[in-house]
Amino acid sequence: MWTILAEKPLMLAVMIGIVVAGLLYGWLQTGEKRIAIAALVVALFIPAVFLVANSVDTDREKILDIIQTTAHAVELNDHEMAVMLIADRQTRQQALAELPQYDFSRVRVRNIKINMVAGSIPEEATVDLDASVVASQTKGGLKDIRVPRRVILTFQKQPDETWGVTDYNHMPLAGGPDGFSPGGN
């Protein structure tokens, strides 16, 4: 229920609006003051829905914020900040070894799909997104090439209630891993 309230307040407001319209119709048909008062009271729930939605951060919103913050850190070539939210030590070291090979000038993420894994303990989410980067190899001849990648992240809720990345992989948008993917050929 909280997820619907926090992530889809417009849908909930429309549903409340339909109830208000029904009550107003009932009042117009009967002239009963109690129905008009009920319509007014129910209508007051609409701004309350938006207030609650703005004050509650869902797990999806927290993960989305982490993704945007990390993309910004990668764009700034701040490798330490980019890997700060990687919870698994080995995965963090893998990312720290990979990131300095490139000089990023632009990073954009889109088509973000967050799938909460039902029944997982600790809570887990799989994120599938498309990333487009403009990068140069720090050692090599490639300069300012645009590289679209599909990135798959595994997030896990940590004991302190924050979300951390426990695994990641990136590959071309179509097909499987390539020579640039972690563990690729």
PDB file of N, CA and C in Angstrom, residues 61-154:
ATOM      1  N   GLU A  61      12.849   4.293  -5.168  1.00  0.00           N
ATOM      2  CA  GLU A  61      13.354   5.663  -5.276  1.00  0.00           C
ATOM      3  C   GLU A  61      14.780   5.768  -4.734  1.00  0.00           C
ATOM      4  N   LYS A  62      15.084   5.042  -3.668  1.00  0.00           N
ATOM      5  CA  LYS A  62      16.435   5.051  -3.124  1.00  0.00           C
ATOM      6  C   LYS A  62      17.423   4.447  -4.117  1.00  0.00           C
ATOM      7  N   ILE A  63      17.035   3.346  -4.753  1.00  0.00           N
ATOM      8  CA  ILE A  63      17.903   2.706  -5.740  1.00  0.00           C
ATOM      9  C   ILE A  63      18.094   3.619  -6.942  1.00  0.00           C
ATOM     10  N   LEU A  64      17.043   4.248  -7.400  1.00  0.00           N
ATOM     11  CA  LEU A  64      17.137   5.171  -8.528  1.00  0.00           C
ATOM     12  C   LEU A  64      18.068   6.336  -8.206  1.00  0.00           C
ATOM     13  N   ASP A  65      17.995   6.836  -6.989  1.00  0.00           N
ATOM     14  CA  ASP A  65      18.886   7.922  -6.558  1.00  0.00           C
ATOM     15  C   ASP A  65      20.343   7.457  -6.566  1.00  0.00           C
ATOM     16  N   ILE A  66      20.600   6.240  -6.105  1.00  0.00           N
ATOM     17  CA  ILE A  66      21.960   5.691  -6.113  1.00  0.00           C
ATOM     18  C   ILE A  66      22.476   5.601  -7.548  1.00  0.00           C
ATOM     19  N   ILE A  67      21.634   5.157  -8.461  1.00  0.00           N
ATOM     20  CA  ILE A  67      22.038   5.027  -9.867  1.00  0.00           C
ATOM     21  C   ILE A  67      22.406   6.387 -10.445  1.00  0.00           C
ATOM     22  N   GLN A  68      21.571   7.396 -10.208  1.00  0.00           N
ATOM     23  CA  GLN A  68      21.842   8.732 -10.734  1.00  0.00           C
ATOM     24  C   GLN A  68      23.106   9.336 -10.115  1.00  0.00           C
ATOM     25  N   THR A  69      23.294   9.153  -8.812  1.00  0.00           N
ATOM     26  CA  THR A  69      24.480   9.672  -8.126  1.00  0.00           C
ATOM     27  C   THR A  69      25.741   9.000  -8.654  1.00  0.00           C
ATOM     28  N   THR A  70      25.677   7.693  -8.842  1.00  0.00           N
ATOM     29  CA  THR A  70      26.833   6.951  -9.351  1.00  0.00           C
ATOM     30  C   THR A  70      27.154   7.361 -10.784  1.00  0.00           C
ATOM     31  N   ALA A  71      26.133   7.536 -11.615  1.00  0.00           N
ATOM     32  CA  ALA A  71      26.358   7.961 -13.003  1.00  0.00           C
ATOM     33  C   ALA A  71      27.038   9.328 -13.032  1.00  0.00           C
ATOM     34  N   HIS A  72      26.619  10.210 -12.147  1.00  0.00           N
ATOM     35  CA  HIS A  72      27.239  11.534 -12.080  1.00  0.00           C
ATOM     36  C   HIS A  72      28.703  11.432 -11.636  1.00  0.00           C
ATOM     37  N   ALA A  73      28.972  10.572 -10.655  1.00  0.00           N
ATOM     38  CA  ALA A  73      30.350  10.394 -10.182  1.00  0.00           C
ATOM     39  C   ALA A  73      31.234   9.801 -11.280  1.00  0.00           C
ATOM     40  N   VAL A  74      30.703   8.867 -12.056  1.00  0.00           N
ATOM     41  CA  VAL A  74      31.472   8.290 -13.165  1.00  0.00           C
ATOM     42  C   VAL A  74      31.763   9.370 -14.199  1.00  0.00           C
ATOM     43  N   GLU A  75      30.769  10.199 -14.502  1.00  0.00           N
ATOM     44  CA  GLU A  75      30.952  11.276 -15.474  1.00  0.00           C
ATOM     45  C   GLU A  75      32.055  12.242 -15.028  1.00  0.00           C
ATOM     46  N   LEU A  76      32.162  12.456 -13.716  1.00  0.00           N
ATOM     47  CA  LEU A  76      33.195  13.344 -13.175  1.00  0.00           C
ATOM     48  C   LEU A  76      34.535  12.626 -12.991  1.00  0.00           C
ATOM     49  N   ASN A  77      34.578  11.350 -13.346  1.00  0.00           N
ATOM     50  CA  ASN A  77      35.764  10.508 -13.169  1.00  0.00           C
ATOM     51  C   ASN A  77      36.193  10.434 -11.711  1.00  0.00           C
ATOM     52  N   ASP A  78      35.233  10.499 -10.807  1.00  0.00           N
ATOM     53  CA  ASP A  78      35.471  10.352  -9.372  1.00  0.00           C
ATOM     54  C   ASP A  78      35.253   8.882  -9.021  1.00  0.00           C
ATOM     55  N   HIS A  79      36.280   8.079  -9.216  1.00  0.00           N
ATOM     56  CA  HIS A  79      36.161   6.632  -9.080  1.00  0.00           C
ATOM     57  C   HIS A  79      35.834   6.200  -7.655  1.00  0.00           C
ATOM     58  N   GLU A  80      36.398   6.866  -6.682  1.00  0.00           N
ATOM     59  CA  GLU A  80      36.126   6.513  -5.284  1.00  0.00           C
ATOM     60  C   GLU A  80      34.648   6.728  -4.943  1.00  0.00           C
ATOM     61  N   MET A  81      34.086   7.843  -5.396  1.00  0.00           N
ATOM     62  CA  MET A  81      32.670   8.117  -5.157  1.00  0.00           C
ATOM     63  C   MET A  81      31.792   7.142  -5.937  1.00  0.00           C
ATOM     64  N   ALA A  82      32.213   6.807  -7.148  1.00  0.00           N
ATOM     65  CA  ALA A  82      31.424   5.914  -7.999  1.00  0.00           C
ATOM     66  C   ALA A  82      31.285   4.524  -7.398  1.00  0.00           C
ATOM     67  N   VAL A  83      32.285   4.064  -6.670  1.00  0.00           N
ATOM     68  CA  VAL A  83      32.234   2.714  -6.111  1.00  0.00           C
ATOM     69  C   VAL A  83      31.855   2.704  -4.624  1.00  0.00           C
ATOM     70  N   MET A  84      31.568   3.870  -4.071  1.00  0.00           N
ATOM     71  CA  MET A  84      31.273   3.967  -2.644  1.00  0.00           C
ATOM     72  C   MET A  84      30.102   3.077  -2.236  1.00  0.00           C
ATOM     73  N   LEU A  85      29.106   2.939  -3.076  1.00  0.00           N
ATOM     74  CA  LEU A  85      27.915   2.180  -2.705  1.00  0.00           C
ATOM     75  C   LEU A  85      27.964   0.727  -3.154  1.00  0.00           C
ATOM     76  N   ILE A  86      29.147   0.265  -3.546  1.00  0.00           N
ATOM     77  CA  ILE A  86      29.298  -1.154  -3.855  1.00  0.00           C
ATOM     78  C   ILE A  86      29.592  -1.854  -2.535  1.00  0.00           C
ATOM     79  N   ALA A  87      28.689  -2.725  -2.124  1.00  0.00           N
ATOM     80  CA  ALA A  87      28.789  -3.350  -0.810  1.00  0.00           C
ATOM     81  C   ALA A  87      29.769  -4.520  -0.774  1.00  0.00           C
ATOM     82  N   ASP A  88      29.897  -5.218  -1.877  1.00  0.00           N
ATOM     83  CA  ASP A  88      30.777  -6.379  -1.936  1.00  0.00           C
ATOM     84  C   ASP A  88      32.210  -5.933  -2.213  1.00  0.00           C
ATOM     85  N   ARG A  89      33.150  -6.338  -1.369  1.00  0.00           N
ATOM     86  CA  ARG A  89      34.537  -5.884  -1.479  1.00  0.00           C
ATOM     87  C   ARG A  89      35.180  -6.301  -2.798  1.00  0.00           C
ATOM     88  N   GLN A  90      34.951  -7.539  -3.216  1.00  0.00           N
ATOM     89  CA  GLN A  90      35.547  -8.024  -4.464  1.00  0.00           C
ATOM     90  C   GLN A  90      34.977  -7.271  -5.671  1.00  0.00           C
ATOM     91  N   THR A  91      33.681  -7.015  -5.661  1.00  0.00           N
ATOM     92  CA  THR A  91      33.055  -6.269  -6.747  1.00  0.00           C
ATOM     93  C   THR A  91      33.571  -4.833  -6.779  1.00  0.00           C
ATOM     94  N   ARG A  92      33.785  -4.236  -5.599  1.00  0.00           N
ATOM     95  CA  ARG A  92      34.336  -2.883  -5.525  1.00  0.00           C
ATOM     96  C   ARG A  92      35.738  -2.841  -6.127  1.00  0.00           C
ATOM     97  N   GLN A  93      36.566  -3.827  -5.793  1.00  0.00           N
ATOM     98  CA  GLN A  93      37.924  -3.874  -6.340  1.00  0.00           C
ATOM     99  C   GLN A  93      37.900  -4.058  -7.856  1.00  0.00           C
ATOM    100  N   GLN A  94      36.967  -4.875  -8.341  1.00  0.00           N
ATOM    101  CA  GLN A  94      36.813  -5.074  -9.782  1.00  0.00           C
ATOM    102  C   GLN A  94      36.473  -3.761 -10.474  1.00  0.00           C
ATOM    103  N   ALA A  95      35.539  -2.999  -9.894  1.00  0.00           N
ATOM    104  CA  ALA A  95      35.152  -1.714 -10.477  1.00  0.00           C
ATOM    105  C   ALA A  95      36.295  -0.712 -10.400  1.00  0.00           C
ATOM    106  N   LEU A  96      37.030  -0.698  -9.269  1.00  0.00           N
ATOM    107  CA  LEU A  96      38.158   0.219  -9.136  1.00  0.00           C
ATOM    108  C   LEU A  96      39.282  -0.114 -10.116  1.00  0.00           C
ATOM    109  N   ALA A  97      39.405  -1.362 -10.498  1.00  0.00           N
ATOM    110  CA  ALA A  97      40.410  -1.742 -11.492  1.00  0.00           C
ATOM    111  C   ALA A  97      39.953  -1.375 -12.903  1.00  0.00           C
ATOM    112  N   GLU A  98      38.649  -1.408 -13.140  1.00  0.00           N
ATOM    113  CA  GLU A  98      38.115  -1.166 -14.480  1.00  0.00           C
ATOM    114  C   GLU A  98      37.950   0.322 -14.807  1.00  0.00           C
ATOM    115  N   LEU A  99      37.422   1.104 -13.878  1.00  0.00           N
ATOM    116  CA  LEU A  99      37.099   2.506 -14.151  1.00  0.00           C
ATOM    117  C   LEU A  99      38.289   3.369 -14.574  1.00  0.00           C
ATOM    118  N   PRO A 100      39.461   3.261 -13.936  1.00  0.00           N
ATOM    119  CA  PRO A 100      40.576   4.139 -14.321  1.00  0.00           C
ATOM    120  C   PRO A 100      41.104   3.912 -15.742  1.00  0.00           C
ATOM    121  N   GLN A 101      40.676   2.851 -16.394  1.00  0.00           N
ATOM    122  CA  GLN A 101      41.119   2.594 -17.764  1.00  0.00           C
ATOM    123  C   GLN A 101      40.493   3.574 -18.754  1.00  0.00           C
ATOM    124  N   TYR A 102      39.467   4.302 -18.311  1.00  0.00           N
ATOM    125  CA  TYR A 102      38.724   5.179 -19.207  1.00  0.00           C
ATOM    126  C   TYR A 102      38.587   6.573 -18.603  1.00  0.00           C
ATOM    127  N   ASP A 103      38.516   7.555 -19.482  1.00  0.00           N
ATOM    128  CA  ASP A 103      38.271   8.936 -19.090  1.00  0.00           C
ATOM    129  C   ASP A 103      36.888   9.288 -19.628  1.00  0.00           C
ATOM    130  N   PHE A 104      35.903   9.418 -18.742  1.00  0.00           N
ATOM    131  CA  PHE A 104      34.521   9.645 -19.138  1.00  0.00           C
ATOM    132  C   PHE A 104      34.243  11.128 -19.287  1.00  0.00           C
ATOM    133  N   SER A 105      33.551  11.489 -20.360  1.00  0.00           N
ATOM    134  CA  SER A 105      33.152  12.884 -20.530  1.00  0.00           C
ATOM    135  C   SER A 105      31.635  13.044 -20.495  1.00  0.00           C
ATOM    136  N   ARG A 106      30.900  11.945 -20.662  1.00  0.00           N
ATOM    137  CA  ARG A 106      29.436  12.006 -20.580  1.00  0.00           C
ATOM    138  C   ARG A 106      28.893  10.633 -20.211  1.00  0.00           C
ATOM    139  N   VAL A 107      27.961  10.597 -19.267  1.00  0.00           N
ATOM    140  CA  VAL A 107      27.305   9.360 -18.867  1.00  0.00           C
ATOM    141  C   VAL A 107      25.810   9.646 -18.736  1.00  0.00           C
ATOM    142  N   ARG A 108      24.997   8.875 -19.438  1.00  0.00           N
ATOM    143  CA  ARG A 108      23.541   9.005 -19.354  1.00  0.00           C
ATOM    144  C   ARG A 108      22.944   7.619 -19.130  1.00  0.00           C
ATOM    145  N   VAL A 109      21.964   7.537 -18.243  1.00  0.00           N
ATOM    146  CA  VAL A 109      21.258   6.276 -18.026  1.00  0.00           C
ATOM    147  C   VAL A 109      19.791   6.472 -18.364  1.00  0.00           C
ATOM    148  N   ARG A 110      19.206   5.427 -18.913  1.00  0.00           N
ATOM    149  CA  ARG A 110      17.777   5.467 -19.268  1.00  0.00           C
ATOM    150  C   ARG A 110      17.243   4.040 -19.296  1.00  0.00           C
ATOM    151  N   ASN A 111      15.956   3.903 -19.525  1.00  0.00           N
ATOM    152  CA  ASN A 111      15.289   2.598 -19.564  1.00  0.00           C
ATOM    153  C   ASN A 111      15.623   1.773 -18.324  1.00  0.00           C
ATOM    154  N   ILE A 112      15.475   2.380 -17.176  1.00  0.00           N
ATOM    155  CA  ILE A 112      15.819   1.721 -15.913  1.00  0.00           C
ATOM    156  C   ILE A 112      14.642   0.847 -15.472  1.00  0.00           C
ATOM    157  N   LYS A 113      14.921  -0.443 -15.316  1.00  0.00           N
ATOM    158  CA  LYS A 113      13.912  -1.391 -14.846  1.00  0.00           C
ATOM    159  C   LYS A 113      14.396  -1.957 -13.507  1.00  0.00           C
ATOM    160  N   ILE A 114      13.630  -1.697 -12.466  1.00  0.00           N
ATOM    161  CA  ILE A 114      13.983  -2.166 -11.123  1.00  0.00           C
ATOM    162  C   ILE A 114      13.023  -3.296 -10.761  1.00  0.00           C
ATOM    163  N   ASN A 115      13.578  -4.475 -10.495  1.00  0.00           N
ATOM    164  CA  ASN A 115      12.784  -5.639 -10.143  1.00  0.00           C
ATOM    165  C   ASN A 115      13.132  -6.056  -8.719  1.00  0.00           C
ATOM    166  N   MET A 116      12.206  -5.859  -7.804  1.00  0.00           N
ATOM    167  CA  MET A 116      12.418  -6.263  -6.418  1.00  0.00           C
ATOM    168  C   MET A 116      12.236  -7.785  -6.355  1.00  0.00           C
ATOM    169  N   VAL A 117      13.221  -8.479  -5.804  1.00  0.00           N
ATOM    170  CA  VAL A 117      13.180  -9.942  -5.727  1.00  0.00           C
ATOM    171  C   VAL A 117      12.317 -10.329  -4.534  1.00  0.00           C
ATOM    172  N   ALA A 118      11.169 -10.921  -4.823  1.00  0.00           N
ATOM    173  CA  ALA A 118      10.211 -11.269  -3.777  1.00  0.00           C
ATOM    174  C   ALA A 118      10.764 -12.368  -2.875  1.00  0.00           C
ATOM    175  N   GLY A 119      10.615 -12.195  -1.576  1.00  0.00           N
ATOM    176  CA  GLY A 119      10.988 -13.207  -0.606  1.00  0.00           C
ATOM    177  C   GLY A 119      12.471 -13.325  -0.318  1.00  0.00           C
ATOM    178  N   SER A 120      13.283 -12.440  -0.870  1.00  0.00           N
ATOM    179  CA  SER A 120      14.727 -12.542  -0.632  1.00  0.00           C
ATOM    180  C   SER A 120      15.083 -11.984   0.744  1.00  0.00           C
ATOM    181  N   ILE A 121      16.022 -12.674   1.401  1.00  0.00           N
ATOM    182  CA  ILE A 121      16.517 -12.223   2.704  1.00  0.00           C
ATOM    183  C   ILE A 121      18.026 -12.246   2.635  1.00  0.00           C
ATOM    184  N   PRO A 122      18.718 -11.124   2.773  1.00  0.00           N
ATOM    185  CA  PRO A 122      18.185  -9.765   2.867  1.00  0.00           C
ATOM    186  C   PRO A 122      17.514  -9.347   1.558  1.00  0.00           C
ATOM    187  N   GLU A 123      16.748  -8.265   1.642  1.00  0.00           N
ATOM    188  CA  GLU A 123      16.027  -7.793   0.463  1.00  0.00           C
ATOM    189  C   GLU A 123      16.996  -7.560  -0.684  1.00  0.00           C
ATOM    190  N   GLU A 124      16.548  -7.903  -1.890  1.00  0.00           N
ATOM    191  CA  GLU A 124      17.410  -7.800  -3.058  1.00  0.00           C
ATOM    192  C   GLU A 124      16.610  -7.234  -4.230  1.00  0.00           C
ATOM    193  N   ALA A 125      17.308  -6.542  -5.112  1.00  0.00           N
ATOM    194  CA  ALA A 125      16.685  -5.991  -6.318  1.00  0.00           C
ATOM    195  C   ALA A 125      17.658  -6.159  -7.484  1.00  0.00           C
ATOM    196  N   THR A 126      17.093  -6.431  -8.640  1.00  0.00           N
ATOM    197  CA  THR A 126      17.882  -6.512  -9.862  1.00  0.00           C
ATOM    198  C   THR A 126      17.517  -5.315 -10.716  1.00  0.00           C
ATOM    199  N   VAL A 127      18.530  -4.612 -11.192  1.00  0.00           N
ATOM    200  CA  VAL A 127      18.313  -3.422 -12.007  1.00  0.00           C
ATOM    201  C   VAL A 127      18.912  -3.672 -13.386  1.00  0.00           C
ATOM    202  N   ASP A 128      18.109  -3.413 -14.403  1.00  0.00           N
ATOM    203  CA  ASP A 128      18.558  -3.544 -15.789  1.00  0.00           C
ATOM    204  C   ASP A 128      18.386  -2.159 -16.410  1.00  0.00           C
ATOM    205  N   LEU A 129      19.476  -1.586 -16.924  1.00  0.00           N
ATOM    206  CA  LEU A 129      19.391  -0.239 -17.483  1.00  0.00           C
ATOM    207  C   LEU A 129      20.268  -0.117 -18.713  1.00  0.00           C
ATOM    208  N   ASP A 130      20.003   0.905 -19.482  1.00  0.00           N
ATOM    209  CA  ASP A 130      20.839   1.233 -20.632  1.00  0.00           C
ATOM    210  C   ASP A 130      21.668   2.452 -20.267  1.00  0.00           C
ATOM    211  N   ALA A 131      22.955   2.373 -20.544  1.00  0.00           N
ATOM    212  CA  ALA A 131      23.848   3.492 -20.273  1.00  0.00           C
ATOM    213  C   ALA A 131      24.537   3.885 -21.569  1.00  0.00           C
ATOM    214  N   SER A 132      24.683   5.159 -21.762  1.00  0.00           N
ATOM    215  CA  SER A 132      25.416   5.674 -22.909  1.00  0.00           C
ATOM    216  C   SER A 132      26.536   6.541 -22.362  1.00  0.00           C
ATOM    217  N   VAL A 133      27.767   6.186 -22.719  1.00  0.00           N
ATOM    218  CA  VAL A 133      28.908   6.950 -22.237  1.00  0.00           C
ATOM    219  C   VAL A 133      29.725   7.455 -23.418  1.00  0.00           C
ATOM    220  N   VAL A 134      30.349   8.588 -23.216  1.00  0.00           N
ATOM    221  CA  VAL A 134      31.366   9.080 -24.141  1.00  0.00           C
ATOM    222  C   VAL A 134      32.657   8.991 -23.352  1.00  0.00           C
ATOM    223  N   ALA A 135      33.597   8.184 -23.853  1.00  0.00           N
ATOM    224  CA  ALA A 135      34.807   7.912 -23.089  1.00  0.00           C
ATOM    225  C   ALA A 135      36.016   7.810 -24.004  1.00  0.00           C
ATOM    226  N   SER A 136      37.174   7.971 -23.383  1.00  0.00           N
ATOM    227  CA  SER A 136      38.461   7.774 -24.046  1.00  0.00           C
ATOM    228  C   SER A 136      39.248   6.794 -23.199  1.00  0.00           C
ATOM    229  N   GLN A 137      40.055   5.973 -23.853  1.00  0.00           N
ATOM    230  CA  GLN A 137      40.931   5.097 -23.088  1.00  0.00           C
ATOM    231  C   GLN A 137      42.088   5.932 -22.551  1.00  0.00           C
ATOM    232  N   THR A 138      42.428   5.735 -21.283  1.00  0.00           N
ATOM    233  CA  THR A 138      43.522   6.510 -20.709  1.00  0.00           C
ATOM    234  C   THR A 138      44.852   6.075 -21.310  1.00  0.00           C
ATOM    235  N   LYS A 139      44.972   4.826 -21.650  1.00  0.00           N
ATOM    236  CA  LYS A 139      46.178   4.316 -22.316  1.00  0.00           C
ATOM    237  C   LYS A 139      45.720   3.643 -23.598  1.00  0.00           C
ATOM    238  N   GLY A 140      45.847   4.328 -24.692  1.00  0.00           N
ATOM    239  CA  GLY A 140      45.410   3.742 -25.955  1.00  0.00           C
ATOM    240  C   GLY A 140      44.958   4.814 -26.905  1.00  0.00           C
ATOM    241  N   GLY A 141      44.537   4.380 -28.055  1.00  0.00           N
ATOM    242  CA  GLY A 141      44.209   5.320 -29.107  1.00  0.00           C
ATOM    243  C   GLY A 141      42.763   5.746 -29.184  1.00  0.00           C
ATOM    244  N   LEU A 142      41.855   5.147 -28.413  1.00  0.00           N
ATOM    245  CA  LEU A 142      40.444   5.499 -28.532  1.00  0.00           C
ATOM    246  C   LEU A 142      40.173   6.825 -27.840  1.00  0.00           C
ATOM    247  N   LYS A 143      39.612   7.778 -28.597  1.00  0.00           N
ATOM    248  CA  LYS A 143      39.319   9.111 -28.057  1.00  0.00           C
ATOM    249  C   LYS A 143      37.849   9.445 -28.273  1.00  0.00           C
ATOM    250  N   ASP A 144      37.200   9.855 -27.225  1.00  0.00           N
ATOM    251  CA  ASP A 144      35.816  10.341 -27.257  1.00  0.00           C
ATOM    252  C   ASP A 144      34.891   9.493 -28.129  1.00  0.00           C
ATOM    253  N   ILE A 145      34.803   8.222 -27.816  1.00  0.00           N
ATOM    254  CA  ILE A 145      33.878   7.364 -28.541  1.00  0.00           C
ATOM    255  C   ILE A 145      32.607   7.192 -27.720  1.00  0.00           C
ATOM    256  N   ARG A 146      31.496   7.127 -28.402  1.00  0.00           N
ATOM    257  CA  ARG A 146      30.206   6.921 -27.749  1.00  0.00           C
ATOM    258  C   ARG A 146      29.983   5.422 -27.653  1.00  0.00           C
ATOM    259  N   VAL A 147      29.750   4.958 -26.433  1.00  0.00           N
ATOM    260  CA  VAL A 147      29.588   3.536 -26.204  1.00  0.00           C
ATOM    261  C   VAL A 147      28.259   3.292 -25.478  1.00  0.00           C
ATOM    262  N   PRO A 148      27.289   2.689 -26.163  1.00  0.00           N
ATOM    263  CA  PRO A 148      26.051   2.301 -25.472  1.00  0.00           C
ATOM    264  C   PRO A 148      26.240   0.930 -24.818  1.00  0.00           C
ATOM    265  N   ARG A 149      25.812   0.791 -23.574  1.00  0.00           N
ATOM    266  CA  ARG A 149      25.968  -0.459 -22.844  1.00  0.00           C
ATOM    267  C   ARG A 149      24.688  -0.803 -22.105  1.00  0.00           C
ATOM    268  N   ARG A 150      24.460  -2.085 -21.945  1.00  0.00           N
ATOM    269  CA  ARG A 150      23.402  -2.586 -21.069  1.00  0.00           C
ATOM    270  C   ARG A 150      24.089  -2.936 -19.759  1.00  0.00           C
ATOM    271  N   VAL A 151      23.567  -2.425 -18.660  1.00  0.00           N
ATOM    272  CA  VAL A 151      24.176  -2.653 -17.349  1.00  0.00           C
ATOM    273  C   VAL A 151      23.159  -3.384 -16.477  1.00  0.00           C
ATOM    274  N   ILE A 152      23.622  -4.465 -15.857  1.00  0.00           N
ATOM    275  CA  ILE A 152      22.776  -5.236 -14.945  1.00  0.00           C
ATOM    276  C   ILE A 152      23.421  -5.175 -13.565  1.00  0.00           C
ATOM    277  N   LEU A 153      22.660  -4.676 -12.596  1.00  0.00           N
ATOM    278  CA  LEU A 153      23.146  -4.496 -11.230  1.00  0.00           C
ATOM    279  C   LEU A 153      22.324  -5.349 -10.274  1.00  0.00           C
ATOM    280  N   THR A 154      22.977  -5.893  -9.273  1.00  0.00           N
ATOM    281  CA  THR A 154      22.274  -6.577  -8.194  1.00  0.00           C
ATOM    282  C   THR A 154      22.465  -5.741  -6.942  1.00  0.00           C
TER     283      THR A 154
END
